[in-house]
Every structure is written in C-alpha cells, then in structure tokens.
Amino acid sequence: MLSKNTIQYYLLLVIFLLSGNLVFQLFFLVFFGIIILLLSKNRILVDERFIFYSGICFLSATQFLLFFDESYSLSYNLNSLIAFLFWVLALLAYLVIKTIVKNFDINKTKKLLDIFFILNLIIILVQIGSVIIATKTLNPFASTMYSYGQSTGDHLKGVFSNSSISMIIMSFYTVFYAYKRNRKVVLAIIAMLLSTYMSGVFIFSIIASIYVFFTFGLKTKIKIVSSIVLVFLALMVVTPHNLSYVKLILTENLNSKVDPPRKMISFEETLQNWTSSPKSFIYGEGAGKFSSRTAFLTAGDYTDWFPKDWEYKSEAFSKNHFPLWNKKILSIGYKDGTHNQPFSFYNQIIGEFGLLGILLFVVYMFYMIKNWYKLTYGRILMLSILGFFVLDYWFDYFSVILFFELFINLNIKENEVAQESN
C-alpha cells in the first residue's frame, strides 16, 4: 500500500505535468491540493508569504463589496469572481508546495525535480522533431525573423502553456544544477535557450552576471562569464535573428521618443493612475480592473473563447492598458513583442491593489530577505524573479510561482538540516 508521502509525491508531479493546460491544472490543483493538505501530518505555520496571499484575497473581496459598486452586473461580478479565484488558487498552490517540502525529505524533493526535468526535456525533444519536420530544415531558428523562425521557440515549451514559462522555469533549473555541480546544467541551459524568449534570457543573464561579479572568486567569475559569452556566441550562429531583435530593442526602441515600447508606456500609465485619486493610491482599481490576466481575459481580446455576453472592461482598464494590447493594434505587423506587452506584475500589484498591495508584496519578499543567509542558489532565483516580474503577471501563471516557491523552500530546508547536523 502506498504511503501518504508517496501519494503526495505523485499528486504533485501530476500538477506539474498539467502545466500546459490552465483548466486542467487549476482543476487538479484544487482537487489534489485539498488531498495533499488533508494528508499532511503537520500544521502549516503562518509566515509572511501566507500573509501576502491571504491579504490579497481579502483585498479582492473587500474591493468588490465596499469600494467598487458598478450596479453589480453579471459581467462585473464574473470579472471580480475570476480575479478573486485566481488569488485563492495562488494561496492554495503556496500551501501545497509548503506542505510537500515540509513532509518530504530533501533527497525525495530533489528526485521529484529531476523526474519532472527529464520528462519535460523529452517533450521538448519531441517538439523539436515536429518543428524540424514542419520546416524541413535542421535549423529552423535560422529562418528569416518574421517567418516560422520567429515562432520556432514558441513551439518548444515542454509541458507548459507557452515558451516564456518554460524559459523562466528552466532558468531556475540552470541555477539549481549549477550550484549542485550537476551535469544536467548543460541541458537546462539548452532548454532555456530553445524557448528564444530573449527578454527573459537577457534579464536572467544580466542579474546572474552581476550577482556572480560581487559574490564569487576570480576563477569562478571567469568560468561563468566565459560560459555566458559562449552561449551568446552559439546564439549568434544558431539564431542570429533573435539576437538582432534584442539589439533592436536596446538600441532603437527604448531610446525612441516617436514610438516608445508600449511596456514603457504601460508603466507610465500605471504611475499616473496610481496617483490620480486617494482611492487608487491606497486600494487600487480592484482585482481584475486595471492590469492582469483577468482584466485582459474578460475584455474579450485576450482569448477567442470567452463569451461575448460576459465581457467586461473597467473604465480604468479601458483608458489605460487595453488600448496598448487589443486585436486592433495587434493587427499591425510586428507589434506583439515582449517590449510592447503591457503585462507586468508591477502594473498589476500597483494598479489593482495600490499602496496596500505594495506593502503586502514587501511582506512577501521579507520572508526571503530574512532567510537570505539560509539561501545559496535561492538568492539568484529571488533576484531573478524580481526582474522577471517586469515581463508578465507571473502570479496568474501558477507554474512559475509553484517552482519558484519549491526551489526557495528546498534551499531553506537544506540549510536548516545542515545546521542541525553540525
């Protein structure tokens, strides 16, 4: 008969492997999450992260009930409910990860991570094969920038819903395996680069390089910097168009006053809206009412399957971020790069939850700051996620935060066990 820990082990693996389909992932997260929590032997201790998640859930509910009465139409209520449920599920995901790490021994948790990595890598290899067959070339990345070559990396996403999620999680594995001096670090780097999510790769490379420069000795610095240089040289050979894209953004678009990146515009709009009234400054516009996956989902332009009769856009969203990302503007060629996406967790936390949301996020980060000396590879992950938050609403994509929490909790537990054994 399977033990409780073994059951939890396989349930969590299933949740990870269902990351490519949001509906299935959420269903199994709720279903298996409740089972995992019921099987837990130990009481979950409340920490700063629990305060963050529960605080955001409370804010979402009170915003709906007290501050944002818009006649409570069906579409308004649905928008509010979806936003609230996203954060409730984020809280549940945090509890599941905390329970798993607490109940598993360190080696079993590492084995779980290894199993998932290998399975995900196999799926990526299958996807590479299908792209090669479709393009009839051994190097589909070398195609012209705006043909199939631009979207080649989009097809190499493993089990995840898109390649950007794959890139970020593979960057976590890269740091993890590098610190463990595990040879699978090479495979992790390859899997990360295959996504061709160049904005994420660029942010990760910069943060990792700066951290290495101020932390490690000269020999280690030379090894790591040399590795990064070799990676970019390889990209120049395999996929030169993606590096040209990064160069274009850095040298032209960011400095353009005529047509600045819409992500930069979105940050300006968020700050202007935040300071536009006491309500916006303190409470924000409300969950799902300014800048989030929910806001774009219920607006009807983010997906084609959302029912037209249930579409909803708040006034603040309609005036600000929606004009930056909708079907009309995306009908213009080459307007859909990451630098033009208004998606960002910082837009979300400031625009939808105001000062209270910012304070709650500070509490969330304080958990890792106070455990800074218990972290090794977790330090780079913590700094990297702060950079990645510029790119998208990662708390709305449960996979990224699931793995981030898992690696951070594992790193802290490793240190605590090591201290107890000394």
Short mmCIF file of C-alpha atoms in Angstrom, two decimals:
data_model
loop_
_atom_site.label_atom_id
_atom_site.label_comp_id
_atom_site.label_asym_id
_atom_site.label_seq_id
_atom_site.Cartn_x
_atom_site.Cartn_y
_atom_site.Cartn_z
CA MET A 1 0.00 0.00 0.00
CA LEU A 2 1.28 3.48 -0.93
CA SER A 3 2.33 5.73 1.94
CA LYS A 4 0.89 9.22 2.37
CA ASN A 5 4.18 10.79 1.28
CA THR A 6 4.30 8.64 -1.87
CA ILE A 7 0.73 9.65 -2.75
CA GLN A 8 1.60 13.33 -2.28
CA TYR A 9 4.72 12.80 -4.36
CA TYR A 10 2.82 11.59 -7.41
CA LEU A 11 -0.01 14.07 -6.98
CA LEU A 12 2.43 16.99 -7.13
CA LEU A 13 4.13 15.50 -10.19
CA VAL A 14 0.75 15.34 -11.92
CA ILE A 15 0.10 19.02 -11.11
CA PHE A 16 3.46 19.95 -12.64
CA LEU A 17 2.87 17.87 -15.77
CA LEU A 18 -0.52 19.52 -16.34
CA SER A 19 1.05 23.00 -16.51
CA GLY A 20 0.30 23.32 -20.22
CA ASN A 21 -3.45 23.44 -19.77
CA LEU A 22 -4.76 26.06 -17.35
CA VAL A 23 -8.20 24.46 -16.95
CA PHE A 24 -6.81 21.01 -16.10
CA GLN A 25 -4.06 22.48 -13.94
CA LEU A 26 -6.50 24.51 -11.87
CA PHE A 27 -8.90 21.58 -11.51
CA PHE A 28 -6.19 19.21 -10.34
CA LEU A 29 -4.59 21.92 -8.21
CA VAL A 30 -7.85 22.24 -6.29
CA PHE A 31 -8.62 18.52 -6.24
CA PHE A 32 -5.14 17.26 -5.44
CA GLY A 33 -4.28 20.30 -3.36
CA ILE A 34 -7.06 19.56 -0.90
CA ILE A 35 -5.99 15.90 -0.75
CA ILE A 36 -2.36 16.85 -0.13
CA LEU A 37 -3.34 19.24 2.64
CA LEU A 38 -5.57 16.59 4.25
CA LEU A 39 -2.73 14.06 4.10
CA SER A 40 -0.34 16.49 5.74
CA LYS A 41 0.81 15.35 9.15
CA ASN A 42 1.91 18.74 10.34
CA ARG A 43 0.12 22.03 10.82
CA ILE A 44 1.05 24.71 8.31
CA LEU A 45 2.87 27.54 10.04
CA VAL A 46 1.76 31.01 9.03
CA ASP A 47 4.61 33.03 7.55
CA GLU A 48 4.97 36.25 5.55
CA ARG A 49 4.01 34.57 2.27
CA PHE A 50 0.75 33.33 3.77
CA ILE A 51 0.05 36.90 4.91
CA PHE A 52 0.67 38.13 1.34
CA TYR A 53 -1.65 35.64 -0.35
CA SER A 54 -4.43 35.83 2.23
CA GLY A 55 -4.09 39.63 2.34
CA ILE A 56 -4.52 39.93 -1.44
CA CYS A 57 -7.55 37.60 -1.28
CA PHE A 58 -9.04 39.76 1.48
CA LEU A 59 -8.37 42.94 -0.53
CA SER A 60 -10.01 41.40 -3.61
CA ALA A 61 -13.13 40.58 -1.63
CA THR A 62 -13.38 43.94 0.15
CA GLN A 63 -12.81 45.89 -3.07
CA PHE A 64 -15.79 44.11 -4.58
CA LEU A 65 -18.03 44.51 -1.55
CA LEU A 66 -17.21 48.01 -0.34
CA PHE A 67 -15.47 50.21 -2.88
CA PHE A 68 -16.31 49.32 -6.45
CA ASP A 69 -20.07 49.18 -6.87
CA GLU A 70 -20.91 49.32 -10.58
CA SER A 71 -24.51 48.10 -10.27
CA TYR A 72 -23.11 44.59 -9.86
CA SER A 73 -23.93 43.41 -13.36
CA LEU A 74 -23.30 39.79 -14.32
CA SER A 75 -20.13 40.65 -16.27
CA TYR A 76 -18.80 42.80 -13.40
CA ASN A 77 -19.50 40.06 -10.86
CA LEU A 78 -17.85 37.42 -13.07
CA ASN A 79 -14.76 39.54 -13.55
CA SER A 80 -14.47 40.05 -9.78
CA LEU A 81 -15.05 36.35 -9.08
CA ILE A 82 -12.40 35.19 -11.57
CA ALA A 83 -9.83 37.62 -10.15
CA PHE A 84 -10.63 36.51 -6.60
CA LEU A 85 -10.39 32.81 -7.52
CA PHE A 86 -7.02 33.32 -9.18
CA TRP A 87 -5.62 34.59 -5.90
CA VAL A 88 -7.36 31.91 -3.83
CA LEU A 89 -5.78 29.28 -6.07
CA ALA A 90 -2.40 31.01 -5.72
CA LEU A 91 -2.82 30.72 -1.93
CA LEU A 92 -3.70 27.03 -2.30
CA ALA A 93 -0.67 26.44 -4.54
CA TYR A 94 1.58 28.04 -1.91
CA LEU A 95 0.11 25.80 0.82
CA VAL A 96 0.61 22.70 -1.32
CA ILE A 97 4.27 23.48 -2.00
CA LYS A 98 4.96 24.35 1.64
CA THR A 99 3.29 21.12 2.78
CA ILE A 100 5.19 18.99 0.28
CA VAL A 101 8.62 20.38 1.17
CA LYS A 102 7.88 20.09 4.86
CA ASN A 103 6.76 16.46 4.62
CA PHE A 104 9.31 15.23 2.06
CA ASP A 105 12.94 14.66 2.88
CA ILE A 106 15.40 16.67 0.82
CA ASN A 107 16.52 13.83 -1.43
CA LYS A 108 12.94 12.93 -2.34
CA THR A 109 12.18 16.55 -3.28
CA LYS A 110 15.31 16.68 -5.46
CA LYS A 111 14.30 13.42 -7.11
CA LEU A 112 10.88 14.90 -7.87
CA LEU A 113 12.54 17.89 -9.52
CA ASP A 114 14.84 15.59 -11.53
CA ILE A 115 11.96 13.42 -12.74
CA PHE A 116 9.98 16.41 -13.91
CA PHE A 117 13.03 17.92 -15.63
CA ILE A 118 13.74 14.75 -17.58
CA LEU A 119 10.10 14.28 -18.63
CA ASN A 120 9.84 17.90 -19.70
CA LEU A 121 13.10 17.62 -21.66
CA ILE A 122 11.80 14.57 -23.52
CA ILE A 123 8.68 16.51 -24.53
CA ILE A 124 10.84 19.42 -25.76
CA LEU A 125 12.86 17.00 -27.91
CA VAL A 126 9.65 15.68 -29.44
CA GLN A 127 8.55 19.24 -30.15
CA ILE A 128 11.91 19.98 -31.80
CA GLY A 129 11.41 16.98 -34.03
CA SER A 130 7.96 18.15 -35.09
CA VAL A 131 9.29 21.66 -35.89
CA ILE A 132 12.16 20.24 -37.96
CA ILE A 133 9.70 18.11 -39.92
CA ALA A 134 7.33 21.06 -40.44
CA THR A 135 10.08 23.44 -41.60
CA LYS A 136 12.06 20.79 -43.49
CA THR A 137 15.33 22.15 -42.11
CA LEU A 138 17.70 21.00 -39.39
CA ASN A 139 17.95 24.55 -38.04
CA PRO A 140 14.52 26.20 -38.10
CA PHE A 141 15.89 29.01 -35.88
CA ALA A 142 17.92 30.34 -38.81
CA SER A 143 14.81 31.19 -40.83
CA THR A 144 14.01 34.83 -41.55
CA MET A 145 12.93 36.70 -38.45
CA TYR A 146 9.29 37.17 -39.29
CA SER A 147 8.58 33.75 -40.73
CA TYR A 148 8.38 30.42 -38.95
CA GLY A 149 11.81 31.10 -37.45
CA GLN A 150 10.43 33.80 -35.18
CA SER A 151 7.92 31.42 -33.66
CA THR A 152 10.17 28.34 -33.56
CA GLY A 153 10.88 28.85 -29.87
CA ASP A 154 7.16 29.29 -29.22
CA HIS A 155 6.69 25.63 -30.13
CA LEU A 156 9.43 24.42 -27.76
CA LYS A 157 7.57 24.90 -24.50
CA GLY A 158 7.64 21.44 -22.95
CA VAL A 159 4.58 20.77 -20.81
CA PHE A 160 3.94 24.46 -20.21
CA SER A 161 1.33 26.70 -21.83
CA ASN A 162 3.92 28.91 -23.52
CA SER A 163 7.67 29.12 -24.10
CA SER A 164 8.16 32.10 -21.76
CA ILE A 165 7.08 29.99 -18.79
CA SER A 166 9.41 27.22 -19.95
CA MET A 167 12.34 29.64 -20.21
CA ILE A 168 11.87 31.01 -16.69
CA ILE A 169 11.48 27.60 -15.04
CA MET A 170 14.48 26.26 -16.95
CA SER A 171 16.47 29.25 -15.66
CA PHE A 172 15.57 28.09 -12.14
CA TYR A 173 16.88 24.63 -13.01
CA THR A 174 20.03 26.18 -14.53
CA VAL A 175 20.89 27.92 -11.25
CA PHE A 176 19.92 24.86 -9.18
CA TYR A 177 22.03 22.41 -11.17
CA ALA A 178 24.94 24.87 -11.42
CA TYR A 179 25.12 25.18 -7.63
CA LYS A 180 24.85 21.40 -7.27
CA ARG A 181 27.56 20.98 -9.93
CA ASN A 182 25.21 18.64 -11.72
CA ARG A 183 25.97 17.95 -15.37
CA LYS A 184 22.31 18.42 -16.22
CA VAL A 185 23.02 22.17 -16.02
CA VAL A 186 24.07 22.00 -19.69
CA LEU A 187 20.70 20.51 -20.64
CA ALA A 188 18.90 23.11 -18.52
CA ILE A 189 20.73 25.94 -20.33
CA ILE A 190 19.88 24.44 -23.73
CA ALA A 191 16.21 24.02 -22.77
CA MET A 192 16.14 27.62 -21.52
CA LEU A 193 17.65 28.99 -24.75
CA LEU A 194 15.44 26.89 -27.02
CA SER A 195 12.45 28.96 -25.91
CA THR A 196 14.07 32.00 -27.62
CA TYR A 197 12.31 34.17 -25.01
CA MET A 198 15.09 36.70 -25.39
CA SER A 199 13.74 39.29 -22.92
CA GLY A 200 13.80 36.70 -20.17
CA VAL A 201 17.20 35.35 -21.20
CA PHE A 202 18.63 38.87 -21.25
CA ILE A 203 17.25 39.75 -17.79
CA PHE A 204 18.46 36.45 -16.33
CA SER A 205 21.94 36.84 -17.85
CA ILE A 206 22.35 40.37 -16.51
CA ILE A 207 21.17 39.51 -12.98
CA ALA A 208 23.25 36.31 -12.80
CA SER A 209 26.35 38.11 -14.10
CA ILE A 210 26.04 40.96 -11.59
CA TYR A 211 25.49 38.52 -8.71
CA VAL A 212 28.49 36.42 -9.76
CA PHE A 213 30.68 39.52 -10.05
CA PHE A 214 30.02 40.61 -6.47
CA THR A 215 29.90 37.15 -4.87
CA PHE A 216 32.36 34.62 -6.29
CA GLY A 217 36.12 34.42 -6.60
CA LEU A 218 38.09 35.29 -9.73
CA LYS A 219 38.27 31.73 -11.12
CA THR A 220 34.54 31.19 -10.74
CA LYS A 221 33.84 34.58 -12.30
CA ILE A 222 35.95 33.71 -15.33
CA LYS A 223 34.23 30.33 -15.75
CA ILE A 224 30.70 31.72 -15.52
CA VAL A 225 31.32 34.82 -17.65
CA SER A 226 33.06 32.64 -20.25
CA SER A 227 30.05 30.32 -20.28
CA ILE A 228 27.69 33.24 -20.84
CA VAL A 229 29.87 34.52 -23.70
CA LEU A 230 29.92 31.06 -25.29
CA VAL A 231 26.13 30.88 -25.02
CA PHE A 232 25.68 34.18 -26.85
CA LEU A 233 28.22 33.15 -29.49
CA ALA A 234 26.19 29.98 -30.03
CA LEU A 235 23.03 32.05 -30.37
CA MET A 236 24.76 34.20 -32.99
CA VAL A 237 25.35 31.08 -35.07
CA VAL A 238 22.09 29.21 -34.46
CA THR A 239 19.55 32.02 -34.24
CA PRO A 240 21.11 35.37 -35.22
CA HIS A 241 17.71 36.99 -35.84
CA ASN A 242 16.72 36.73 -32.17
CA LEU A 243 19.91 38.49 -31.08
CA SER A 244 19.23 41.15 -33.71
CA TYR A 245 15.80 41.57 -32.13
CA VAL A 246 17.36 42.17 -28.69
CA LYS A 247 19.81 44.66 -30.17
CA LEU A 248 16.98 46.48 -31.94
CA ILE A 249 15.02 46.86 -28.70
CA LEU A 250 18.03 48.05 -26.70
CA THR A 251 19.49 50.48 -29.23
CA GLU A 252 16.45 51.86 -31.05
CA ASN A 253 13.07 51.23 -29.46
CA LEU A 254 13.99 52.06 -25.86
CA ASN A 255 15.50 55.36 -26.98
CA SER A 256 12.72 56.24 -29.38
CA LYS A 257 10.57 59.21 -28.44
CA VAL A 258 8.38 58.79 -31.51
CA ASP A 259 7.35 55.19 -30.94
CA PRO A 260 8.48 54.05 -27.46
CA PRO A 261 7.79 50.46 -26.37
CA ARG A 262 4.24 50.08 -25.10
CA LYS A 263 5.55 48.32 -21.98
CA MET A 264 7.28 51.57 -21.02
CA ILE A 265 4.05 53.43 -21.74
CA SER A 266 2.17 50.98 -19.52
CA PHE A 267 4.44 51.76 -16.55
CA GLU A 268 3.83 55.48 -17.04
CA GLU A 269 0.06 54.90 -17.18
CA THR A 270 0.19 52.80 -14.02
CA LEU A 271 2.01 55.50 -12.04
CA GLN A 272 -0.31 58.24 -13.36
CA ASN A 273 -3.41 56.26 -12.48
CA TRP A 274 -2.00 55.28 -9.07
CA THR A 275 -1.59 58.93 -8.09
CA SER A 276 -4.85 60.10 -9.67
CA SER A 277 -7.03 59.74 -6.53
CA PRO A 278 -6.81 58.65 -2.88
CA LYS A 279 -8.81 55.50 -3.67
CA SER A 280 -6.48 54.46 -6.50
CA PHE A 281 -3.42 55.28 -4.40
CA ILE A 282 -4.45 53.31 -1.31
CA TYR A 283 -6.67 50.49 -2.64
CA GLY A 284 -6.00 50.42 -6.39
CA GLU A 285 -8.71 49.93 -9.01
CA GLY A 286 -9.69 46.47 -7.83
CA ALA A 287 -8.68 42.92 -8.74
CA GLY A 288 -9.19 42.37 -12.47
CA LYS A 289 -9.94 46.06 -13.03
CA PHE A 290 -6.65 47.53 -14.27
CA SER A 291 -3.84 45.23 -15.41
CA SER A 292 -3.90 41.48 -15.00
CA ARG A 293 -4.61 38.28 -16.83
CA THR A 294 -8.20 38.54 -15.63
CA ALA A 295 -8.59 42.08 -16.97
CA PHE A 296 -7.46 41.03 -20.46
CA LEU A 297 -9.37 37.74 -20.31
CA THR A 298 -12.76 39.28 -19.54
CA ALA A 299 -12.16 42.09 -22.05
CA GLY A 300 -12.59 39.53 -24.81
CA ASP A 301 -9.47 40.34 -26.85
CA TYR A 302 -7.03 38.11 -24.96
CA THR A 303 -8.83 34.89 -25.94
CA ASP A 304 -11.45 33.95 -28.51
CA TRP A 305 -13.37 31.53 -26.31
CA PHE A 306 -14.60 33.97 -23.63
CA PRO A 307 -18.39 34.55 -24.11
CA LYS A 308 -19.20 37.92 -25.68
CA ASP A 309 -22.20 38.47 -23.39
CA TRP A 310 -19.96 38.22 -20.32
CA GLU A 311 -17.21 40.58 -21.46
CA TYR A 312 -16.22 43.31 -19.03
CA LYS A 313 -13.71 46.19 -19.05
CA SER A 314 -13.42 48.66 -16.21
CA GLU A 315 -13.13 52.35 -17.03
CA ALA A 316 -9.53 52.47 -15.75
CA PHE A 317 -8.55 49.46 -17.88
CA SER A 318 -10.32 50.83 -20.96
CA LYS A 319 -8.45 54.15 -20.68
CA ASN A 320 -5.04 52.71 -19.93
CA HIS A 321 -3.68 49.26 -20.74
CA PHE A 322 -6.41 47.93 -23.04
CA PRO A 323 -5.54 50.39 -25.86
CA LEU A 324 -1.96 49.07 -25.68
CA TRP A 325 -2.90 45.44 -26.33
CA ASN A 326 -6.03 44.52 -28.30
CA LYS A 327 -6.99 42.92 -31.59
CA LYS A 328 -6.96 46.21 -33.48
CA ILE A 329 -3.41 47.19 -32.54
CA LEU A 330 -2.16 43.61 -32.92
CA SER A 331 -3.44 43.56 -36.49
CA ILE A 332 -0.46 45.82 -37.27
CA GLY A 333 2.57 43.72 -38.19
CA TYR A 334 5.34 43.13 -35.62
CA LYS A 335 3.56 44.86 -32.73
CA ASP A 336 3.39 41.83 -30.44
CA GLY A 337 6.90 41.59 -28.99
CA THR A 338 7.51 41.43 -25.25
CA HIS A 339 8.65 45.06 -25.25
CA ASN A 340 5.17 46.04 -26.47
CA GLN A 341 3.21 43.95 -23.98
CA PRO A 342 1.75 45.91 -21.03
CA PHE A 343 1.88 42.72 -18.97
CA SER A 344 3.82 43.10 -15.71
CA PHE A 345 3.26 42.02 -12.12
CA TYR A 346 4.30 45.52 -11.03
CA ASN A 347 1.49 47.01 -13.12
CA GLN A 348 -0.86 44.53 -11.51
CA ILE A 349 0.09 44.99 -7.86
CA ILE A 350 0.23 48.81 -8.09
CA GLY A 351 -2.71 49.35 -10.42
CA GLU A 352 -5.14 46.86 -8.88
CA PHE A 353 -4.16 46.92 -5.18
CA GLY A 354 -2.43 50.26 -4.65
CA LEU A 355 -0.34 51.03 -1.59
CA LEU A 356 -1.84 48.15 0.39
CA GLY A 357 -0.84 45.72 -2.35
CA ILE A 358 2.69 47.11 -2.44
CA LEU A 359 3.01 46.69 1.33
CA LEU A 360 1.76 43.11 1.11
CA PHE A 361 4.32 42.36 -1.60
CA VAL A 362 7.07 43.82 0.61
CA VAL A 363 5.90 41.39 3.31
CA TYR A 364 6.12 38.54 0.76
CA MET A 365 9.70 39.45 -0.16
CA PHE A 366 10.63 39.94 3.50
CA TYR A 367 10.33 36.18 4.05
CA MET A 368 13.21 35.61 1.63
CA ILE A 369 15.17 38.63 2.82
CA LYS A 370 15.12 37.43 6.43
CA ASN A 371 16.24 33.97 5.21
CA TRP A 372 18.94 35.44 2.94
CA TYR A 373 21.75 33.70 4.84
CA LYS A 374 19.93 30.37 4.53
CA LEU A 375 19.87 30.71 0.75
CA THR A 376 22.53 29.80 -1.81
CA TYR A 377 21.07 29.26 -5.29
CA GLY A 378 17.85 30.76 -3.91
CA ARG A 379 19.48 34.20 -3.84
CA ILE A 380 19.84 34.32 -7.62
CA LEU A 381 16.32 32.95 -8.01
CA MET A 382 14.96 35.69 -5.74
CA LEU A 383 16.77 38.44 -7.65
CA SER A 384 15.78 36.90 -10.99
CA ILE A 385 12.08 36.73 -10.17
CA LEU A 386 12.14 40.46 -9.35
CA GLY A 387 13.44 41.01 -12.88
CA PHE A 388 11.01 38.56 -14.43
CA PHE A 389 8.10 40.40 -12.77
CA VAL A 390 8.70 43.17 -15.31
CA LEU A 391 7.66 40.81 -18.10
CA ASP A 392 4.30 39.31 -17.13
CA TYR A 393 1.66 38.53 -14.48
CA TRP A 394 3.53 35.52 -13.13
CA PHE A 395 1.29 35.04 -10.09
CA ASP A 396 -1.52 34.40 -12.59
CA TYR A 397 0.59 31.66 -14.20
CA PHE A 398 0.78 29.22 -11.33
CA SER A 399 3.63 27.14 -12.80
CA VAL A 400 6.28 29.86 -12.40
CA ILE A 401 5.46 30.61 -8.77
CA LEU A 402 4.97 26.90 -7.96
CA PHE A 403 8.53 26.13 -9.00
CA PHE A 404 9.93 29.33 -7.50
CA GLU A 405 8.36 28.52 -4.11
CA LEU A 406 9.53 24.92 -4.35
CA PHE A 407 13.16 25.84 -5.02
CA ILE A 408 13.18 28.54 -2.31
CA ASN A 409 11.61 26.25 0.31
CA LEU A 410 14.00 23.43 -0.61
CA ASN A 411 17.04 25.70 -0.33
CA ILE A 412 15.99 26.95 3.12
CA LYS A 413 15.30 23.41 4.33
CA GLU A 414 18.71 22.22 3.07
CA ASN A 415 20.41 24.90 5.14
CA GLU A 416 18.33 24.16 8.25
CA VAL A 417 19.07 20.41 8.02
CA ALA A 418 22.77 21.12 7.52
CA GLN A 419 22.83 23.38 10.59
CA GLU A 420 21.06 20.74 12.70
CA SER A 421 23.58 18.07 11.68
CA ASN A 422 26.58 20.25 12.66
#
